[in-house]
């Protein structure tokens, strides 16, 4: 057979050299789907199944228990403080990193990522060592009657630390991509720095910012490790939802534990849906491609 | 309003972008800053605008010392290479931006602003585009919106940074003619930066050539092209080949030949003779018009014939040297590659070797 003759016996012609054979594609997709079902969907379904296993009344009772209500309140309060703080910190850090050149810039980028690489438990311990009764600033704080560890301020601090990167990580690449020309244009047209920020910078990053805030909020409400260390687990006082779930579970109160856990699962689902809508609708504005 | 800059110097992290630049841009003039990348031309423009601060030197707008004025106080119109349109605003809102951010006491009425926007849209031939967003416009349209936005505030001077750099060749050409027309209509003192010599020579009243943070020459396009002030200008503007020569008593000696190059205003010594294609007239051996030019003649062998957009270009290797010069081929050129030819030297410029 000459080289120039078409190879008639070939059954399968790929559209592209990087495309797999159909059976291989099907197998890979099936494997991925099975994995997702086993490790993600099944547990999620199980949460709701367990939570409702003794009927809706038991479910509702578990959620309206005073300790549960207090945990839900505390979680919402912590998120309501930590998320706006990180919104401001995140925008400020991204602004500085993306729009200016200064010595120590790459160090600052590393610092922004630090909470991702440090175990949350370590972060919590650091705050205990700093602000706890035996801690570095403990005596001074006690003198002035300021309670940080085992109280709301400590929980907020730990949450802020753990959720810091979410907003900044979303904004830095986008702002770097957008550069400073838009702001410069606004300045040459007579706008003040603040005016340029509000009318040009902020609208340019709004969807990425919302995306970052969404992720930041989900983590702020769901954070366990760091908060566990600094909270002290005082029922009805310093227990957030994840901590409350753990306590209930350890007391073999499965229905109540899964009931509170189902709220966290709903939060996760809402976050996922919001994230998907943002990606679908404003994917280009978030990643900076135009 | 005329612009005067004196002795501007600027460094970026140890790299010297400007090394003592002085320039006078006349009122109502259209001036091009031309130079290769890294020559400092954009830095100069940004310092005039107030977007960068010079380490040394001053900037004057008319009689006003603008050196210490902030970018907002300078009232310049600045057009960016990549337009820098506000992508979340409509075209009309983009154009109105500079008027809307004014203090209440200086801000025109709502009606006056929209009248001004309509007027500018008409000037830019963009009627009906006011409600669109930048993403729905072509590159050329975006650049016209950017220009309208800069003109809306009635700036003291208009500064454009590579205004056509991101556009394709055809659009560039159209916009060039059109910018010339806008400049004639509005009369703003205009400075634009470009690395494209055609653009600079065709569009500008005067051209300033920058290289390594210094101004090499300032002059009208004809002057720059015909009388380059330095070897850099000769090589950067237009096609030119350089031939190593010696200068003796005002005459240029090249091998056995003695040429009377008009530009040999240098002391005796080694130098380079810069020859543009139109400095040479080519004739084949035995052709009727193989007469010598006013400055002498050179012999060589054809090593290549190229078709260009406007005619044929012949590459000739000069006898006795590994130098290839280019000349326009006459219509009836009889010989091809390998043919012996004579080049009549009609002009050329000589610069010292180390310039």
Coordinates of C-alpha atoms in Angstrom, one line a residue:
Chain A
X1 CA 0.0 0.0 0.0
X2 CA 1.4 3.3 -1.0
X3 CA 1.8 6.1 1.5
X4 CA -0.5 8.3 -0.6
X5 CA -3.4 5.9 -0.6
X6 CA -6.1 6.8 2.0
X7 CA -6.2 4.4 4.9
X8 CA -9.7 3.0 4.4
X9 CA -9.7 0.5 7.2
X10 CA -9.6 3.3 9.8
X11 CA -12.8 3.2 11.8
X12 CA -12.4 6.3 13.9
X13 CA -11.3 9.7 12.8
X14 CA -10.8 12.2 15.6
X15 CA -11.9 15.8 15.1
X16 CA -8.8 16.9 16.7
X17 CA -5.5 15.3 17.9
X18 CA -6.3 16.1 21.5
X19 CA -9.8 14.4 21.4
X20 CA -10.1 11.0 23.0
X21 CA -12.0 8.0 21.5
X22 CA -15.7 8.0 22.4
X23 CA -15.4 5.0 24.8
X24 CA -12.6 6.7 26.6
X25 CA -14.5 9.9 27.0
X26 CA -17.6 8.1 28.3
X27 CA -15.5 6.2 30.8
X28 CA -13.7 9.3 32.1
X29 CA -17.0 11.2 32.4
X30 CA -18.7 8.3 34.2
X31 CA -15.8 8.0 36.6
X32 CA -15.9 11.7 37.4
X33 CA -19.7 11.6 37.8
X34 CA -19.6 8.5 40.1
X35 CA -16.9 10.2 42.2
X36 CA -18.9 13.4 42.6
X37 CA -22.1 11.4 43.5
X38 CA -20.3 9.4 46.1
X39 CA -18.3 12.1 47.8
X40 CA -20.4 15.2 47.2
X41 CA -24.0 14.6 46.4
X42 CA -24.6 11.6 48.6
X43 CA -23.4 13.3 51.8
X44 CA -25.4 16.4 50.9
X45 CA -28.5 14.3 50.5
X46 CA -27.7 12.4 53.7
X47 CA -27.6 15.7 55.7
X48 CA -31.2 16.5 54.7
X49 CA -32.3 12.9 55.1
X50 CA -30.9 12.6 58.7
X51 CA -32.2 16.1 59.6
X52 CA -35.7 15.1 58.6
X53 CA -35.5 11.5 59.8
X54 CA -37.8 12.2 62.9
X55 CA -40.2 14.3 60.9
X56 CA -40.4 18.1 60.2
X57 CA -41.5 18.9 63.8
X58 CA -38.3 17.5 65.3
X59 CA -36.4 19.4 62.6
X60 CA -38.1 22.6 63.4
X61 CA -37.7 22.2 67.1
X62 CA -33.9 21.6 66.7
X63 CA -33.6 24.9 64.8
X64 CA -35.7 26.9 67.2
X65 CA -33.9 25.6 70.3
X66 CA -32.5 28.7 72.1
X67 CA -28.9 27.5 71.8
X68 CA -29.3 26.9 68.1
X69 CA -30.9 30.3 67.6
X70 CA -28.1 31.9 69.5
X71 CA -25.5 30.1 67.3
X72 CA -27.3 31.2 64.1
X73 CA -27.4 34.8 65.4
X74 CA -23.7 34.7 66.3
X75 CA -22.7 33.3 62.9
X76 CA -24.7 36.0 61.1
X77 CA -23.2 38.7 63.3
X78 CA -19.6 37.5 62.8
X79 CA -20.2 37.3 59.0
X80 CA -21.8 40.8 59.1
X81 CA -18.6 42.2 60.7
X82 CA -15.9 40.1 59.0
X83 CA -17.2 40.3 55.4
X84 CA -17.4 44.1 55.1
X85 CA -14.0 44.4 56.9
X86 CA -12.5 42.0 54.3
X87 CA -14.2 43.8 51.5
X88 CA -12.4 47.0 52.5
X89 CA -9.1 45.3 53.3
X90 CA -9.3 43.2 50.1
X91 CA -10.0 46.2 47.8
X92 CA -7.3 48.2 49.5
X93 CA -4.7 45.5 49.2
X94 CA -5.6 44.7 45.6
X95 CA -5.5 48.4 44.7
X96 CA -2.0 48.8 46.2
X97 CA -0.7 45.6 44.6
X98 CA -2.2 46.1 41.2
X99 CA -1.8 49.8 40.6
X100 CA 1.4 50.7 42.3
X101 CA 5.0 49.6 42.3
X102 CA 6.7 49.6 45.7
X103 CA 9.5 47.7 47.5
X104 CA 8.1 44.6 49.2
X105 CA 5.2 44.1 46.8
X106 CA 5.8 40.4 46.2
X107 CA 6.1 40.0 50.0
X108 CA 2.7 41.6 50.4
X109 CA 1.2 39.2 47.8
X110 CA 2.7 36.3 49.8
X111 CA 1.1 37.7 52.9
X112 CA -2.3 37.9 51.3
X113 CA -2.0 34.2 50.5
X114 CA -0.8 33.3 54.0
X115 CA -4.2 32.4 55.4
X116 CA -4.7 29.9 52.6
X117 CA -1.4 28.1 53.5
X118 CA -1.6 28.2 57.3
X119 CA -3.9 25.7 59.1
X120 CA -6.8 27.6 60.6
X121 CA -6.1 25.9 63.9
X122 CA -2.7 27.6 64.0
X123 CA -4.3 30.9 63.2
X124 CA -6.7 30.4 66.1
X125 CA -3.8 29.4 68.4
X126 CA -1.9 32.6 67.5
X127 CA -4.7 34.7 68.6
X128 CA -5.0 32.8 71.9
X129 CA -1.3 33.3 72.4
X130 CA -1.6 37.0 71.7
X131 CA -4.8 37.9 73.4
X132 CA -5.5 35.0 75.8
X133 CA -5.2 35.4 79.7
X134 CA -1.7 33.8 79.6
X135 CA -0.9 35.5 76.2
X136 CA 1.4 38.3 75.3
X137 CA -1.2 41.1 75.6
X138 CA -3.3 39.2 78.1
X139 CA -2.4 41.1 81.3
X140 CA -2.8 44.5 79.7
X141 CA -6.2 43.5 78.3
X142 CA -7.3 42.1 81.6
X143 CA -6.3 45.4 83.3
X144 CA -8.5 47.3 80.9
X145 CA -11.2 44.7 81.2
X146 CA -11.2 43.9 77.5
X147 CA -12.2 40.3 76.6
X148 CA -11.0 39.2 73.1
X149 CA -10.4 35.4 73.3
X150 CA -13.5 33.3 74.2
X151 CA -15.7 36.3 73.1
X152 CA -17.0 37.9 69.9
X153 CA -13.9 40.0 69.1
X154 CA -11.7 36.8 69.0
X155 CA -14.2 35.0 66.8
X156 CA -14.3 38.0 64.4
X157 CA -10.5 38.3 64.4
X158 CA -10.1 34.6 63.6
X159 CA -12.7 34.8 60.9
X160 CA -11.2 37.9 59.3
X161 CA -7.8 36.2 59.2
X162 CA -9.1 33.0 57.6
X163 CA -11.3 34.8 55.0
X164 CA -8.9 37.6 54.1
X165 CA -7.6 36.2 50.8
X166 CA -11.0 35.6 49.1
X167 CA -11.7 39.2 48.0
X168 CA -8.1 40.1 47.3
X169 CA -7.4 36.9 45.3
X170 CA -10.4 37.7 43.0
X171 CA -9.4 41.4 42.5
X172 CA -5.6 41.4 42.1
X173 CA -5.5 39.6 38.7
X174 CA -8.4 41.6 37.4
X175 CA -7.0 44.9 38.5
X176 CA -3.6 44.1 37.1
X177 CA -5.2 43.2 33.8
X178 CA -7.2 46.4 33.7
X179 CA -4.1 48.6 34.5
X180 CA -4.3 52.2 35.4
X181 CA -5.3 53.8 32.1
X182 CA -9.0 54.2 33.0
X183 CA -8.1 55.9 36.2
X184 CA -5.6 58.1 34.5
X185 CA -8.2 59.1 31.9
X186 CA -10.6 60.1 34.7
X187 CA -7.9 62.2 36.4
X188 CA -7.0 64.0 33.2
X189 CA -10.7 64.8 32.8
X190 CA -10.6 66.5 36.1
X191 CA -12.0 63.9 38.5
X192 CA -10.5 63.7 42.0
X193 CA -8.9 60.5 43.1
X194 CA -11.9 59.5 45.2
X195 CA -14.3 60.3 42.4
X196 CA -12.2 58.3 39.9
X197 CA -12.3 55.3 42.3
X198 CA -16.0 55.5 42.8
X199 CA -17.0 56.1 39.2
X200 CA -14.4 54.2 37.3
X201 CA -12.4 51.6 39.5
X202 CA -15.4 50.3 41.5
X203 CA -17.7 49.7 38.6
X204 CA -14.9 48.0 36.7
X205 CA -14.4 45.4 39.5
X206 CA -18.0 45.2 40.8
X207 CA -18.8 41.6 39.6
X208 CA -15.4 40.2 40.7
X209 CA -15.9 42.0 44.0
X210 CA -19.4 40.5 44.5
X211 CA -17.9 37.1 43.6
X212 CA -15.2 37.4 46.2
X213 CA -17.6 38.6 48.8
X214 CA -19.8 35.6 48.1
X215 CA -17.0 33.2 48.7
X216 CA -15.7 35.2 51.6
X217 CA -19.2 35.0 53.2
X218 CA -19.5 31.3 52.7
X219 CA -16.2 30.7 54.4
X220 CA -16.9 33.2 57.2
X221 CA -20.1 31.4 58.1
X222 CA -18.6 27.9 57.7
X223 CA -15.2 28.4 59.4
X224 CA -14.6 25.8 62.1
X225 CA -10.9 25.4 63.0
X226 CA -9.7 28.9 63.9
X227 CA -13.0 29.8 65.5
X228 CA -13.1 26.6 67.5
X229 CA -9.8 27.5 69.1
X230 CA -10.7 31.1 70.1
X231 CA -14.4 30.6 70.9
X232 CA -14.3 28.6 74.1
X233 CA -17.5 26.7 73.1
X234 CA -19.7 28.6 75.6
X235 CA -23.2 27.4 74.7
X236 CA -25.6 30.2 73.8
X237 CA -22.8 32.7 73.9
X238 CA -19.7 31.9 71.8
X239 CA -20.9 28.9 69.7
X240 CA -21.2 29.5 66.0
X241 CA -23.2 27.2 63.8
X242 CA -20.4 24.8 62.9
X243 CA -19.3 24.6 66.5
X244 CA -22.9 24.0 67.6
X245 CA -23.2 21.1 65.1
X246 CA -20.1 19.5 66.5
X247 CA -21.4 19.7 70.1
X248 CA -24.8 18.3 69.2
X249 CA -23.1 15.5 67.3
X250 CA -20.8 14.6 70.2
X251 CA -23.9 14.4 72.4
X252 CA -25.4 11.9 69.9
X253 CA -28.2 14.4 69.1
X254 CA -28.1 13.5 65.5
X255 CA -31.3 15.1 64.3
X256 CA -30.5 18.4 65.9
X257 CA -26.9 18.3 64.6
X258 CA -28.0 17.5 61.0
X259 CA -30.8 20.1 61.2
X260 CA -28.2 22.9 61.9
X261 CA -25.9 21.3 59.4
X262 CA -28.6 21.5 56.8
X263 CA -28.7 25.3 57.2
X264 CA -25.0 25.4 56.4
X265 CA -25.6 23.1 53.5
X266 CA -28.3 25.4 52.2
X267 CA -25.9 28.3 52.6
X268 CA -23.4 26.4 50.5
X269 CA -26.0 25.7 47.8
X270 CA -27.1 29.3 47.7
X271 CA -23.4 30.4 47.4
X272 CA -22.8 27.8 44.6
X273 CA -25.9 29.0 42.7
X274 CA -24.9 32.7 43.1
X275 CA -21.4 31.9 42.0
X276 CA -22.7 30.0 38.9
X277 CA -25.0 32.8 38.0
X278 CA -22.2 35.3 38.3
X279 CA -19.8 33.2 36.3
X280 CA -22.4 32.6 33.6
X281 CA -23.6 36.1 33.3
X282 CA -20.4 38.1 34.1
X283 CA -17.6 35.6 33.5
X284 CA -15.7 38.0 31.3
X285 CA -16.0 40.9 33.6
X286 CA -14.8 38.7 36.5
X287 CA -11.7 37.3 34.7
X288 CA -10.9 40.6 33.0
X289 CA -11.2 39.4 29.4
X290 CA -13.0 41.8 27.2
Chain B
X1 CA -1.6 77.8 24.0
X2 CA 2.1 76.9 23.5
X3 CA 4.0 74.3 25.5
X4 CA 7.6 74.7 26.6
X5 CA 9.5 72.1 28.4
X6 CA 13.0 72.7 29.6
X7 CA 15.7 70.2 30.6
X8 CA 13.4 67.4 31.6
X9 CA 15.0 64.4 33.2
X10 CA 13.3 61.2 34.4
X11 CA 14.4 57.8 35.6
X12 CA 12.5 54.6 36.0
X13 CA 14.2 52.2 38.5
X14 CA 17.7 53.2 37.3
X15 CA 16.8 53.3 33.6
X16 CA 17.0 56.8 32.3
X17 CA 13.9 57.6 30.3
X18 CA 14.7 61.3 29.6
X19 CA 18.1 62.9 29.8
X20 CA 17.5 66.7 29.6
X21 CA 14.8 67.3 27.0
X22 CA 13.9 70.8 26.0
X23 CA 11.2 71.5 23.4
X24 CA 9.0 74.3 22.4
X25 CA 5.6 73.4 20.9
X26 CA 4.0 76.4 19.2
X27 CA 0.5 77.4 19.8
X28 CA -2.0 75.6 17.5
X29 CA 0.7 73.3 16.1
X30 CA 0.4 69.6 15.5
X31 CA 3.6 68.1 16.7
X32 CA 4.7 64.5 16.5
X33 CA 7.1 62.8 19.0
X34 CA 8.7 60.1 17.0
X35 CA 11.2 57.5 18.2
X36 CA 11.8 53.8 18.7
X37 CA 10.3 52.1 21.8
X38 CA 12.2 53.1 24.9
X39 CA 13.2 56.4 23.4
X40 CA 11.3 58.3 26.1
X41 CA 8.6 59.8 23.8
X42 CA 5.7 58.5 25.9
X43 CA 7.4 59.6 29.1
X44 CA 7.7 63.1 27.7
X45 CA 4.0 63.2 26.8
X46 CA 3.0 61.9 30.2
X47 CA 5.1 64.5 32.0
X48 CA 3.5 67.2 29.9
X49 CA 0.1 65.8 30.9
X50 CA 1.1 65.6 34.6
X51 CA 0.7 61.8 34.7
X52 CA 4.4 61.5 35.6
X53 CA 6.6 63.8 37.5
X54 CA 10.0 64.8 36.2
X55 CA 13.0 64.7 38.5
X56 CA 14.4 67.8 36.9
X57 CA 13.2 70.5 34.5
X58 CA 10.0 72.4 34.1
X59 CA 6.8 72.5 32.0
X60 CA 5.2 75.7 30.8
X61 CA 1.7 76.1 29.3
X62 CA 1.9 79.6 27.8
X63 CA 3.2 81.8 30.7
X64 CA 1.9 79.4 33.4
X65 CA 4.5 77.3 35.1
X66 CA 2.7 73.9 35.1
X67 CA 5.5 71.9 36.6
X68 CA 3.9 71.6 40.1
X69 CA 0.3 71.5 38.9
X70 CA -1.6 68.3 39.4
X71 CA -3.0 66.5 36.4
X72 CA -6.5 67.8 37.1
X73 CA -5.3 71.4 37.3
X74 CA -3.5 71.2 33.9
X75 CA -6.7 70.8 31.9
X76 CA -5.2 68.7 29.2
X77 CA -7.0 66.4 26.9
X78 CA -5.3 63.0 26.9
X79 CA -6.0 60.1 24.5
X80 CA -4.7 56.7 25.4
X81 CA -3.4 54.1 23.1
X82 CA -5.9 51.5 24.2
X83 CA -8.7 54.2 24.4
X84 CA -9.3 53.7 28.2
X85 CA -13.0 54.2 27.7
X86 CA -15.1 53.6 30.8
X87 CA -16.6 50.3 29.8
X88 CA -19.6 50.4 32.1
X89 CA -20.8 53.8 30.7
X90 CA -22.5 54.6 27.4
X91 CA -20.6 56.5 24.7
X92 CA -22.6 59.7 25.7
X93 CA -21.7 59.2 29.4
X94 CA -18.1 58.7 28.5
X95 CA -18.0 62.0 26.6
X96 CA -19.9 63.8 29.3
X97 CA -17.7 62.5 32.1
X98 CA -15.3 65.4 32.3
X99 CA -18.1 67.9 32.4
X100 CA -20.1 66.0 35.1
X101 CA -17.2 65.7 37.5
X102 CA -16.8 69.4 37.7
X103 CA -17.6 71.3 40.9
X104 CA -21.3 72.4 41.0
X105 CA -20.4 76.0 40.4
X106 CA -18.5 75.2 37.2
X107 CA -20.6 72.4 36.0
X108 CA -22.8 73.2 32.9
X109 CA -26.5 72.5 33.1
X110 CA -27.8 69.0 32.2
X111 CA -29.1 70.4 28.9
X112 CA -25.8 72.1 28.1
X113 CA -23.9 68.9 28.7
X114 CA -26.1 66.8 26.4
X115 CA -25.9 69.5 23.8
X116 CA -22.1 69.4 24.0
X117 CA -22.2 65.6 23.7
X118 CA -24.4 65.8 20.6
X119 CA -22.1 68.4 19.1
X120 CA -19.0 66.2 19.7
X121 CA -20.8 63.1 18.4
X122 CA -21.5 65.0 15.2
X123 CA -17.9 66.2 14.9
X124 CA -16.7 62.6 15.3
X125 CA -19.3 61.3 12.8
X126 CA -20.8 59.2 15.5
X127 CA -24.3 60.5 15.5
X128 CA -26.7 57.9 16.9
X129 CA -24.0 56.1 18.8
X130 CA -24.5 57.9 22.1
X131 CA -26.5 55.1 23.7
X132 CA -24.0 52.3 22.9
X133 CA -21.4 50.8 25.1
X134 CA -17.7 50.8 24.2
X135 CA -17.8 47.0 23.7
X136 CA -20.2 47.5 20.8
X137 CA -17.8 49.8 18.9
X138 CA -15.0 49.1 16.5
X139 CA -11.4 50.2 17.3
X140 CA -11.6 53.3 15.2
X141 CA -15.0 54.3 16.7
X142 CA -13.6 53.8 20.2
X143 CA -10.7 56.0 19.4
X144 CA -13.0 58.7 18.1
X145 CA -15.1 58.5 21.3
X146 CA -11.9 58.8 23.4
X147 CA -11.0 61.9 21.4
X148 CA -14.4 63.3 21.8
X149 CA -14.2 62.7 25.6
X150 CA -10.9 64.5 25.7
X151 CA -12.2 67.5 23.7
X152 CA -15.4 67.8 25.7
X153 CA -13.7 69.6 28.5
X154 CA -12.2 72.1 26.1
X155 CA -8.6 71.3 27.1
X156 CA -5.7 73.7 26.9
X157 CA -3.7 71.2 24.9
X158 CA -4.5 67.9 23.3
X159 CA -2.1 65.0 23.9
X160 CA -2.3 61.6 22.2
X161 CA -0.3 58.6 23.1
X162 CA 0.1 56.3 20.1
X163 CA -3.5 57.1 19.1
X164 CA -3.6 54.7 16.1
X165 CA -1.2 52.1 17.5
X166 CA -3.9 49.5 18.1
X167 CA -5.7 49.9 14.8
X168 CA -5.3 48.1 11.5
X169 CA -3.6 49.8 8.5
X170 CA -6.7 50.9 6.6
X171 CA -8.4 52.4 9.7
X172 CA -5.1 54.1 10.7
X173 CA -5.0 55.9 7.3
X174 CA -8.6 57.1 7.5
X175 CA -8.2 58.3 11.1
X176 CA -5.0 60.1 10.2
X177 CA -6.7 62.3 7.6
X178 CA -9.5 62.8 9.9
X179 CA -7.4 63.8 12.9
X180 CA -5.7 66.4 10.6
X181 CA -9.2 67.7 9.8
X182 CA -10.3 67.8 13.5
X183 CA -7.1 69.7 14.3
X184 CA -7.7 72.2 11.6
X185 CA -11.3 72.7 12.9
X186 CA -10.6 73.0 16.6
X187 CA -7.2 74.6 16.5
X188 CA -5.9 72.9 19.7
X189 CA -2.2 72.7 20.3
X190 CA -1.7 69.0 19.7
X191 CA 1.1 66.6 20.5
X192 CA 1.0 63.0 19.5
X193 CA 3.4 60.1 20.2
X194 CA 4.1 57.6 17.5
X195 CA 6.8 55.1 16.4
X196 CA 5.4 55.1 12.9
X197 CA 7.4 57.5 10.7
X198 CA 4.8 57.7 8.0
X199 CA 2.3 58.8 10.5
X200 CA 4.6 61.4 11.9
X201 CA 5.8 62.8 8.6
X202 CA 2.4 62.8 7.0
X203 CA 0.4 64.2 9.8
X204 CA 2.5 66.6 11.8
X205 CA 3.5 70.3 11.2
X206 CA 6.7 69.5 13.0
X207 CA 8.3 66.3 14.2
X208 CA 10.6 65.8 17.2
X209 CA 12.8 62.7 16.9
X210 CA 13.7 61.1 20.2
X211 CA 16.4 58.5 20.9
X212 CA 17.7 57.2 24.3
X213 CA 15.9 60.0 26.2
X214 CA 17.3 62.8 24.0
X215 CA 15.9 64.9 21.2
X216 CA 17.9 64.3 18.1
X217 CA 16.2 66.7 15.8
X218 CA 13.1 69.0 15.6
X219 CA 11.9 70.1 12.3
X220 CA 9.3 70.1 9.6
X221 CA 8.8 66.6 8.0
X222 CA 10.6 67.7 4.8
X223 CA 13.5 69.0 6.7
X224 CA 13.8 65.8 8.8
X225 CA 13.7 63.6 5.8
X226 CA 16.0 65.7 3.5
X227 CA 18.4 67.0 6.1
X228 CA 18.7 64.5 8.9
X229 CA 20.8 66.1 11.7
X230 CA 22.3 62.9 12.9
X231 CA 23.1 59.4 11.8
X232 CA 20.3 58.1 14.0
X233 CA 17.8 60.3 12.2
X234 CA 19.1 59.3 8.8
X235 CA 18.7 55.6 9.7
X236 CA 15.4 55.9 11.6
X237 CA 13.5 58.0 9.2
X238 CA 13.1 56.5 5.7
X239 CA 15.0 53.7 4.1
X240 CA 18.7 54.3 4.0
X241 CA 21.8 52.2 3.5
X242 CA 25.2 53.2 5.0
X243 CA 28.5 53.0 3.3
X244 CA 31.8 53.3 5.1
X245 CA 33.7 56.2 3.7
X246 CA 36.6 58.6 4.5
X247 CA 36.3 62.4 4.3
X248 CA 39.2 64.3 2.8
X249 CA 39.0 68.0 2.2
X250 CA 35.2 68.1 2.0
X251 CA 35.1 65.2 -0.5
X252 CA 34.0 61.7 0.3
X253 CA 36.3 58.9 -0.6
X254 CA 35.0 55.4 -1.1
X255 CA 37.5 52.9 -2.3
X256 CA 38.8 54.3 -5.6
X257 CA 35.8 56.6 -6.1
X258 CA 35.7 60.2 -5.0
X259 CA 32.2 61.5 -4.4
X260 CA 31.1 65.1 -3.9
X261 CA 28.3 64.2 -1.4
X262 CA 26.4 67.3 -0.4
X263 CA 26.2 66.4 3.3
X264 CA 30.0 66.1 3.9
X265 CA 30.1 68.9 6.4
X266 CA 32.4 67.1 8.7
X267 CA 36.0 67.2 9.6
X268 CA 38.4 64.8 7.8
X269 CA 38.3 61.2 9.0
X270 CA 36.2 58.1 8.9
X271 CA 32.5 58.3 8.5
X272 CA 29.4 56.8 7.1
X273 CA 27.7 57.8 3.9
X274 CA 23.9 57.4 4.2
X275 CA 22.1 56.8 0.9
X276 CA 18.4 56.8 0.5
X277 CA 16.9 54.9 -2.5
X278 CA 16.2 58.2 -4.2
X279 CA 19.8 59.3 -3.8
X280 CA 20.7 56.7 -6.4
X281 CA 19.8 56.4 -10.0
X282 CA 20.4 53.0 -11.5
X283 CA 21.4 52.1 -15.0
X284 CA 22.5 48.8 -16.5
X285 CA 25.9 48.4 -18.1
X286 CA 25.6 49.8 -21.5
X287 CA 22.2 51.5 -20.9
X288 CA 22.0 54.9 -22.6
X289 CA 21.6 56.9 -19.4
X290 CA 24.5 55.4 -17.6
X291 CA 25.9 58.9 -17.1
X292 CA 27.4 59.9 -13.7
X293 CA 25.3 61.8 -11.2
X294 CA 26.2 65.2 -9.9
X295 CA 28.0 63.6 -6.9
X296 CA 29.8 60.8 -8.8
X297 CA 28.9 57.2 -9.4
X298 CA 29.3 53.7 -7.9
X299 CA 29.5 50.3 -9.5
X300 CA 27.9 47.1 -8.2
X301 CA 26.1 43.9 -8.9
X302 CA 22.4 43.3 -8.5
X303 CA 21.7 40.7 -5.8
X304 CA 17.9 41.0 -5.6
X305 CA 14.8 42.6 -7.1
X306 CA 11.8 43.1 -4.8
X307 CA 8.3 44.1 -5.7
X308 CA 7.0 46.8 -3.3
X309 CA 3.6 48.4 -3.1
X310 CA 4.7 51.3 -5.3
X311 CA 7.3 49.9 -7.7
X312 CA 10.4 47.7 -7.9
X313 CA 13.3 47.9 -5.6
X314 CA 16.7 46.7 -6.6
X315 CA 19.3 45.6 -4.1
X316 CA 22.9 46.2 -5.3
X317 CA 26.1 45.0 -3.7
X318 CA 28.7 47.6 -4.2
X319 CA 32.0 46.5 -5.7
X320 CA 34.8 46.0 -3.3
X321 CA 32.6 46.1 -0.2
X322 CA 30.1 43.9 1.5
X323 CA 27.5 46.7 1.5
X324 CA 24.1 46.4 -0.1
X325 CA 22.3 49.6 -1.1
X326 CA 18.8 49.9 -2.4
X327 CA 17.6 51.9 -5.4
X328 CA 14.3 52.2 -7.3
X329 CA 14.4 50.3 -10.5
X330 CA 13.7 52.3 -13.7
X331 CA 10.8 51.1 -15.8
X332 CA 13.0 49.6 -18.5
X333 CA 15.6 47.9 -16.5
X334 CA 17.1 45.3 -18.8
X335 CA 19.2 43.2 -16.4
X336 CA 18.1 41.1 -13.5
X337 CA 19.9 39.4 -10.6
X338 CA 23.7 39.1 -11.2
X339 CA 23.7 42.1 -13.7
X340 CA 26.4 44.7 -13.5
X341 CA 25.0 48.2 -12.9
X342 CA 26.1 51.7 -12.3
X343 CA 24.6 53.8 -9.6
X344 CA 24.6 57.6 -10.2
X345 CA 24.9 59.3 -6.8
X346 CA 22.5 62.2 -6.7
X347 CA 22.7 63.0 -2.9
X348 CA 23.4 61.5 0.4
X349 CA 24.5 62.5 3.9
X350 CA 27.8 61.9 5.7
X351 CA 28.1 61.6 9.5
X352 CA 31.2 60.8 11.6
X353 CA 31.7 57.2 12.4
X354 CA 31.1 57.4 16.1
X355 CA 27.9 59.4 15.9

